[in-house]
mmCIF file of C-alpha atoms in Angstrom:
data_model
loop_
_atom_site.group_PDB
_atom_site.id
_atom_site.type_symbol
_atom_site.label_atom_id
_atom_site.label_comp_id
_atom_site.label_asym_id
_atom_site.label_seq_id
_atom_site.Cartn_x
_atom_site.Cartn_y
_atom_site.Cartn_z
ATOM 1 C CA MET V 1 0.000 0.000 0.000
ATOM 2 C CA VAL V 2 1.145 3.540 -0.682
ATOM 3 C CA ALA V 3 1.371 5.640 2.467
ATOM 4 C CA THR V 4 0.642 9.322 1.844
ATOM 5 C CA ALA V 5 0.292 12.534 3.767
ATOM 6 C CA VAL V 6 -3.226 13.069 2.416
ATOM 7 C CA SER V 7 -5.823 13.453 5.168
ATOM 8 C CA PRO V 8 -8.874 11.228 4.628
ATOM 9 C CA SER V 9 -12.302 12.842 4.579
ATOM 10 C CA LEU V 10 -14.458 12.192 7.622
ATOM 11 C CA GLU V 11 -17.730 12.611 5.745
ATOM 12 C CA SER V 12 -18.146 8.936 4.831
ATOM 13 C CA THR V 13 -17.213 6.114 7.212
ATOM 14 C CA ALA V 14 -18.396 2.545 7.681
ATOM 15 C CA ALA V 15 -17.951 -0.339 10.099
ATOM 16 C CA LEU V 16 -17.982 -3.649 8.197
ATOM 17 C CA ALA V 17 -17.942 -7.270 9.318
ATOM 18 C CA ALA V 18 -15.183 -9.827 8.768
ATOM 19 C CA GLY V 19 -15.594 -11.526 5.403
ATOM 20 C CA THR V 20 -16.836 -8.411 3.618
ATOM 21 C CA VAL V 21 -15.351 -7.912 0.144
ATOM 22 C CA LEU V 22 -13.940 -4.381 0.181
ATOM 23 C CA LEU V 23 -12.386 -4.226 -3.298
ATOM 24 C CA HIS V 24 -13.049 -6.192 -6.480
ATOM 25 C CA ARG V 25 -10.143 -6.848 -8.834
ATOM 26 C CA GLY V 26 -10.691 -5.143 -12.199
ATOM 27 C CA ASP V 27 -13.257 -2.666 -10.870
ATOM 28 C CA ALA V 28 -12.758 1.063 -11.123
ATOM 29 C CA SER V 29 -13.891 3.183 -8.211
ATOM 30 C CA ALA V 30 -14.779 6.801 -7.672
ATOM 31 C CA GLN V 31 -13.535 6.448 -4.088
ATOM 32 C CA VAL V 32 -10.270 5.647 -2.327
ATOM 33 C CA LEU V 33 -10.503 3.540 0.837
ATOM 34 C CA HIS V 34 -8.642 4.314 4.032
ATOM 35 C CA LEU V 35 -8.492 1.388 6.468
ATOM 36 C CA MET V 36 -8.696 2.958 9.923
ATOM 37 C CA GLU V 37 -8.828 -0.248 11.966
ATOM 38 C CA GLY V 38 -8.761 -3.989 11.308
ATOM 39 C CA ARG V 39 -6.944 -6.466 9.073
ATOM 40 C CA VAL V 40 -7.506 -7.094 5.380
ATOM 41 C CA VAL V 41 -6.249 -9.858 3.084
ATOM 42 C CA LEU V 42 -5.298 -9.060 -0.523
ATOM 43 C CA GLY V 43 -5.333 -11.547 -3.385
ATOM 44 C CA PHE V 44 -7.653 -13.299 -5.856
ATOM 45 C CA LEU V 45 -11.182 -14.430 -5.129
ATOM 46 C CA GLN V 46 -12.458 -17.523 -6.900
ATOM 47 C CA GLN V 47 -16.031 -18.661 -6.309
ATOM 48 C CA GLY V 48 -16.196 -16.557 -3.169
ATOM 49 C CA GLU V 49 -12.963 -17.953 -1.688
ATOM 50 C CA MET V 50 -9.595 -16.190 -1.396
ATOM 51 C CA ALA V 51 -7.850 -18.827 -3.486
ATOM 52 C CA HIS V 52 -4.632 -16.862 -4.076
ATOM 53 C CA GLN V 53 -3.319 -14.684 -1.277
ATOM 54 C CA LEU V 54 -0.801 -11.882 -1.816
ATOM 55 C CA GLY V 55 -0.594 -10.682 1.758
ATOM 56 C CA GLU V 56 -2.291 -8.941 4.657
ATOM 57 C CA VAL V 57 -2.430 -5.309 5.756
ATOM 58 C CA GLN V 58 -3.491 -3.756 9.026
ATOM 59 C CA GLY V 59 -4.950 -0.313 9.574
ATOM 60 C CA PRO V 60 -4.322 2.493 9.537
ATOM 61 C CA CYS V 61 -3.328 2.376 5.859
ATOM 62 C CA TRP V 62 -4.690 3.063 2.395
ATOM 63 C CA LEU V 63 -6.171 0.206 0.339
ATOM 64 C CA GLU V 64 -4.996 0.220 -3.273
ATOM 65 C CA ALA V 65 -4.405 3.986 -3.218
ATOM 66 C CA SER V 66 -2.028 3.609 -6.170
ATOM 67 C CA SER V 67 -4.962 2.601 -8.377
ATOM 68 C CA GLY V 68 -6.772 5.797 -7.418
ATOM 69 C CA LEU V 69 -3.691 7.933 -8.031
ATOM 70 C CA LEU V 70 -3.019 6.375 -11.433
ATOM 71 C CA GLY V 71 -6.649 6.122 -12.535
ATOM 72 C CA LEU V 72 -6.399 2.340 -12.953
ATOM 73 C CA PRO V 73 -8.741 -0.530 -11.979
ATOM 74 C CA HIS V 74 -8.020 -2.386 -8.763
ATOM 75 C CA ALA V 75 -5.237 -4.937 -9.215
ATOM 76 C CA VAL V 76 -6.405 -7.263 -6.416
ATOM 77 C CA ASP V 77 -9.420 -8.295 -4.385
ATOM 78 C CA ALA V 78 -9.538 -7.195 -0.748
ATOM 79 C CA VAL V 79 -11.494 -8.999 1.986
ATOM 80 C CA ALA V 80 -11.848 -8.037 5.646
ATOM 81 C CA LEU V 81 -10.179 -10.613 7.911
ATOM 82 C CA THR V 82 -11.550 -8.919 11.023
ATOM 83 C CA PRO V 83 -14.245 -6.311 11.618
ATOM 84 C CA VAL V 84 -12.945 -3.133 9.960
ATOM 85 C CA GLN V 85 -13.526 0.594 10.161
ATOM 86 C CA LEU V 86 -13.246 2.363 6.791
ATOM 87 C CA GLN V 87 -13.199 5.918 5.535
ATOM 88 C CA TYR V 88 -14.250 6.599 1.940
ATOM 89 C CA VAL V 89 -12.537 9.489 0.168
ATOM 90 C CA ALA V 90 -13.826 10.714 -3.200
ATOM 91 C CA ALA V 91 -11.127 10.182 -5.843
ATOM 92 C CA SER V 92 -11.482 13.808 -6.952
ATOM 93 C CA GLU V 93 -10.955 15.025 -3.386
ATOM 94 C CA PHE V 94 -7.999 12.662 -2.949
ATOM 95 C CA MET V 95 -6.314 13.976 -6.086
ATOM 96 C CA ALA V 96 -7.069 17.601 -5.156
ATOM 97 C CA GLN V 97 -5.210 17.117 -1.876
ATOM 98 C CA VAL V 98 -2.300 15.465 -3.679
ATOM 99 C CA LEU V 99 -2.108 18.372 -6.148
ATOM 100 C CA SER V 100 -1.997 20.826 -3.251
ATOM 101 C CA MET V 101 1.296 19.309 -2.092
ATOM 102 C CA PRO V 102 4.682 20.743 -3.189
ATOM 103 C CA VAL V 103 5.717 19.516 -6.631
ATOM 104 C CA PRO V 104 8.651 17.388 -5.363
ATOM 105 C CA SER V 105 6.265 15.637 -2.966
ATOM 106 C CA GLN V 106 3.769 15.047 -5.784
ATOM 107 C CA THR V 107 6.521 13.576 -7.965
ATOM 108 C CA LEU V 108 7.734 11.289 -5.190
ATOM 109 C CA LEU V 109 4.200 10.131 -4.429
ATOM 110 C CA MET V 110 3.398 9.330 -8.074
ATOM 111 C CA ASP V 111 6.729 7.501 -8.491
ATOM 112 C CA MET V 112 5.885 5.410 -5.406
ATOM 113 C CA ALA V 113 2.422 4.689 -6.799
ATOM 114 C CA ARG V 114 3.817 3.511 -10.143
ATOM 115 C CA SER V 115 6.443 1.359 -8.417
ATOM 116 C CA GLN V 116 3.844 -0.208 -6.102
ATOM 117 C CA ARG V 117 1.570 -0.923 -9.056
ATOM 118 C CA GLN V 118 4.394 -2.592 -10.998
ATOM 119 C CA GLN V 119 5.289 -4.752 -8.002
ATOM 120 C CA THR V 120 1.657 -5.767 -7.562
ATOM 121 C CA GLU V 121 1.281 -6.651 -11.237
ATOM 122 C CA LEU V 122 4.487 -8.740 -11.061
ATOM 123 C CA ALA V 123 3.138 -10.596 -8.027
ATOM 124 C CA VAL V 124 -0.156 -11.126 -9.835
ATOM 125 C CA SER V 125 1.626 -12.594 -12.856
ATOM 126 C CA ARG V 126 3.464 -15.050 -10.598
ATOM 127 C CA LEU V 127 0.151 -16.138 -9.138
ATOM 128 C CA ALA V 128 -0.923 -17.114 -12.649
ATOM 129 C CA LYS V 129 0.794 -20.435 -11.974
ATOM 130 C CA ASP V 130 -1.992 -22.496 -10.430
ATOM 131 C CA ALA V 131 -2.000 -23.708 -6.846
ATOM 132 C CA ASP V 132 -1.241 -27.344 -7.772
ATOM 133 C CA ALA V 133 1.919 -26.329 -9.635
ATOM 134 C CA ARG V 134 3.120 -24.057 -6.839
ATOM 135 C CA CYS V 135 2.549 -26.752 -4.216
ATOM 136 C CA ALA V 136 4.377 -29.328 -6.340
ATOM 137 C CA GLU V 137 7.320 -26.947 -6.728
ATOM 138 C CA TRP V 138 7.376 -26.290 -2.967
ATOM 139 C CA LEU V 139 7.342 -30.026 -2.184
ATOM 140 C CA LEU V 140 10.240 -30.688 -4.549
ATOM 141 C CA ARG V 141 12.238 -27.799 -3.080
ATOM 142 C CA HIS V 142 11.846 -29.201 0.446
ATOM 143 C CA ALA V 143 12.277 -32.893 -0.406
ATOM 144 C CA GLU V 144 14.931 -34.940 1.398
ATOM 145 C CA PRO V 145 15.903 -38.627 1.290
ATOM 146 C CA ASP V 146 13.957 -40.600 3.890
ATOM 147 C CA ALA V 147 14.842 -44.192 4.788
ATOM 148 C CA VAL V 148 11.424 -44.876 6.295
ATOM 149 C CA VAL V 149 9.466 -44.096 3.115
ATOM 150 C CA GLY V 150 12.250 -45.491 0.934
ATOM 151 C CA GLY V 151 12.710 -42.397 -1.206
ATOM 152 C CA LEU V 152 12.113 -38.668 -1.079
ATOM 153 C CA ALA V 153 9.892 -37.138 1.578
ATOM 154 C CA VAL V 154 8.943 -33.726 2.928
ATOM 155 C CA THR V 155 8.626 -33.023 6.646
ATOM 156 C CA LEU V 156 6.069 -30.305 7.397
ATOM 157 C CA ARG V 157 7.990 -28.370 10.050
ATOM 158 C CA GLU V 158 5.596 -25.420 9.954
ATOM 159 C CA ARG V 159 1.836 -25.154 10.319
ATOM 160 C CA LYS V 160 -0.142 -25.592 7.114
ATOM 161 C CA ARG V 161 -1.430 -22.024 7.478
ATOM 162 C CA THR V 162 2.161 -20.719 7.428
ATOM 163 C CA ILE V 163 3.089 -22.826 4.392
ATOM 164 C CA ALA V 164 -0.063 -21.689 2.572
ATOM 165 C CA ALA V 165 0.897 -18.056 3.201
ATOM 166 C CA GLN V 166 4.341 -18.722 1.685
ATOM 167 C CA LEU V 167 2.639 -20.125 -1.398
ATOM 168 C CA GLY V 168 0.187 -17.231 -1.640
ATOM 169 C CA ILE V 169 -2.912 -19.412 -1.234
ATOM 170 C CA ALA V 170 -5.561 -19.893 1.415
ATOM 171 C CA PRO V 171 -5.030 -22.674 4.000
ATOM 172 C CA GLU V 172 -8.175 -24.403 2.721
ATOM 173 C CA THR V 173 -6.749 -24.363 -0.810
ATOM 174 C CA PHE V 174 -3.457 -25.874 0.411
ATOM 175 C CA SER V 175 -5.316 -28.710 2.180
ATOM 176 C CA ARG V 176 -7.430 -29.321 -0.921
ATOM 177 C CA VAL V 177 -4.344 -29.450 -3.174
ATOM 178 C CA LEU V 178 -2.695 -31.974 -0.865
ATOM 179 C CA ARG V 179 -5.826 -34.143 -1.111
ATOM 180 C CA HIS V 180 -5.705 -33.905 -4.917
ATOM 181 C CA LEU V 181 -2.021 -34.845 -4.996
ATOM 182 C CA ARG V 182 -2.699 -37.750 -2.645
ATOM 183 C CA ASP V 183 -5.597 -38.952 -4.829
ATOM 184 C CA ARG V 184 -3.266 -38.837 -7.848
ATOM 185 C CA GLN V 185 -0.660 -40.816 -5.849
ATOM 186 C CA LEU V 186 1.866 -37.992 -6.133
ATOM 187 C CA ILE V 187 2.248 -37.831 -2.352
ATOM 188 C CA SER V 188 1.701 -40.402 0.377
ATOM 189 C CA GLY V 189 1.157 -40.238 4.112
ATOM 190 C CA ALA V 190 -1.288 -38.170 6.134
ATOM 191 C CA GLY V 191 0.885 -36.901 8.988
ATOM 192 C CA ARG V 192 3.733 -34.419 9.087
ATOM 193 C CA VAL V 193 5.912 -36.534 6.786
ATOM 194 C CA LEU V 194 4.766 -36.699 3.156
ATOM 195 C CA GLY V 195 6.354 -39.249 0.859
ATOM 196 C CA LEU V 196 6.993 -38.360 -2.788
ATOM 197 C CA PRO V 197 6.564 -41.664 -4.654
ATOM 198 C CA ASN V 198 6.712 -40.073 -8.117
ATOM 199 C CA PRO V 199 9.090 -37.065 -8.161
ATOM 200 C CA GLN V 200 9.156 -36.941 -11.967
ATOM 201 C CA ALA V 201 5.387 -36.510 -12.147
ATOM 202 C CA LEU V 202 5.664 -33.723 -9.562
ATOM 203 C CA ARG V 203 8.350 -32.023 -11.679
ATOM 204 C CA GLU V 204 6.074 -32.171 -14.720
ATOM 205 C CA LEU V 205 3.214 -30.696 -12.693
ATOM 206 C CA ALA V 206 5.477 -27.932 -11.357
ATOM 207 C CA GLY V 207 6.861 -27.192 -14.803
ATOM 208 C CA VAL V 208 10.479 -27.521 -13.690
#
């Protein structure tokens, strides 16, 4: 998110429940959102679920302010993880306050907005690789010889939620992918140690 010195308008505020979709990827908006309190997850929604997760932000901060500054559609979806308090600032008012700043500050702010947008678009392009492929790549990267399983295996030393965050997907998606890989006999075991009975098939799935 781009932090700015612009003061949000107090004329429009809202308290919203956890699970509320705050921004829709691809939508343009006449308003810029300022997250006063609460936590928000950014990523891609698929069928109502945050299937691909880019990260989390906590208020106070701006939500996708770079899109408002650059006049571009939202690059990501945003969903409230907790109850949130929002302020809505008209895009015209937001830009008027930016234009009232000294020119060097305006230039710096716009440069930051363009840089943030480029970084977001790069992250989005990396998420184009589907969850199955990313999980397969992660498993191969963490594989070690294991005498018990008689081949390669991966020991889950972190919680599934933490691993899912590293992969940029929801924990539910990570669990579902593991079930799919198990059904396809690409992994074995149901505990913290996962055997990899067919590493070549995993490499083909990961595209490596």
